[in-house]
Amino acid sequence: MIIHEGFYIHDFPTLKDGKYSCSNCDKKYIRKQDLVRHLNYECGIEPQFSCSYCDLRFKHRFNLKRHIIRSHVK
């Protein structure tokens, strides 16, 4: 199965091949930047992005933006 020109699905590493692992929760990541994001925004950290229209909070800014567009902008 081709997913991008020149790349086949078996060419992409799976999560079990992740070489970057979190020392707090043992999640594994293929890319270092994904582990850094996990440590900065997810692992053991309360959601830091608050909706100004309601009481919901999100761990990622893009989830907050999507929520506002879907729930509060008409």
CSV table of C-alpha atoms in Angstrom, one decimal:
chain,number,residue,atom,x,y,z
A,1,MET,CA,0.0,0.0,0.0
A,2,ILE,CA,1.5,3.3,-1.1
A,3,ILE,CA,0.7,6.3,1.3
A,4,HIS,CA,3.0,8.8,-0.3
A,5,GLU,CA,4.9,8.7,-3.6
A,6,GLY,CA,7.9,6.5,-3.1
A,7,PHE,CA,6.9,5.4,0.4
A,8,TYR,CA,5.1,2.2,1.3
A,9,ILE,CA,3.3,1.7,4.6
A,10,HIS,CA,5.9,-0.9,5.7
A,11,ASP,CA,8.7,1.8,5.3
A,12,PHE,CA,7.3,3.8,8.3
A,13,PRO,CA,8.4,2.7,11.8
A,14,THR,CA,5.7,1.6,14.2
A,15,LEU,CA,5.2,2.8,17.7
A,16,LYS,CA,6.9,-0.4,19.0
A,17,ASP,CA,10.0,0.9,17.2
A,18,GLY,CA,10.0,4.2,19.2
A,19,LYS,CA,13.4,5.0,20.5
A,20,TYR,CA,12.4,8.0,22.7
A,21,SER,CA,10.6,7.0,25.8
A,22,CYS,CA,9.1,9.0,28.6
A,23,SER,CA,10.7,8.2,32.0
A,24,ASN,CA,7.5,9.1,33.8
A,25,CYS,CA,4.9,7.0,32.0
A,26,ASP,CA,6.9,4.7,29.6
A,27,LYS,CA,5.2,6.1,26.4
A,28,LYS,CA,7.4,5.7,23.4
A,29,TYR,CA,7.9,8.1,20.5
A,30,ILE,CA,9.6,7.7,17.1
A,31,ARG,CA,10.6,11.4,17.0
A,32,LYS,CA,12.4,13.3,19.7
A,33,GLN,CA,10.2,16.4,19.1
A,34,ASP,CA,7.1,14.3,20.0
A,35,LEU,CA,8.6,13.2,23.3
A,36,VAL,CA,9.5,16.9,24.0
A,37,ARG,CA,5.9,17.9,23.3
A,38,HIS,CA,4.6,15.1,25.5
A,39,LEU,CA,6.8,16.2,28.4
A,40,ASN,CA,6.0,19.9,28.0
A,41,TYR,CA,2.2,19.6,27.5
A,42,GLU,CA,0.9,16.2,28.5
A,43,CYS,CA,2.7,14.0,31.0
A,44,GLY,CA,1.5,14.8,34.5
A,45,ILE,CA,0.6,18.4,33.5
A,46,GLU,CA,-2.8,20.0,33.9
A,47,PRO,CA,-4.4,21.4,30.7
A,48,GLN,CA,-3.0,24.9,30.4
A,49,PHE,CA,-5.2,26.3,27.6
A,50,SER,CA,-8.5,27.6,28.9
A,51,CYS,CA,-11.6,28.5,26.8
A,52,SER,CA,-12.6,32.1,27.4
A,53,TYR,CA,-16.3,31.2,26.7
A,54,CYS,CA,-16.7,28.2,29.0
A,55,ASP,CA,-14.9,26.2,31.6
A,56,LEU,CA,-13.2,23.7,29.4
A,57,ARG,CA,-9.4,23.3,29.4
A,58,PHE,CA,-7.1,21.7,26.8
A,59,LYS,CA,-3.5,20.4,26.8
A,60,HIS,CA,-2.9,21.7,23.3
A,61,ARG,CA,-3.7,25.1,21.8
A,62,PHE,CA,-4.9,23.6,18.5
A,63,ASN,CA,-7.6,21.6,20.4
A,64,LEU,CA,-8.7,24.9,22.1
A,65,LYS,CA,-8.9,26.7,18.7
A,66,ARG,CA,-10.9,23.8,17.2
A,67,HIS,CA,-13.3,23.8,20.2
A,68,ILE,CA,-13.9,27.5,20.0
A,69,ILE,CA,-14.6,27.3,16.2
A,70,ARG,CA,-16.9,24.3,16.6
A,71,SER,CA,-18.7,25.3,19.8
A,72,HIS,CA,-18.8,29.1,20.1
A,73,VAL,CA,-18.3,30.7,16.7
A,74,LYS,CA,-21.4,30.8,14.6
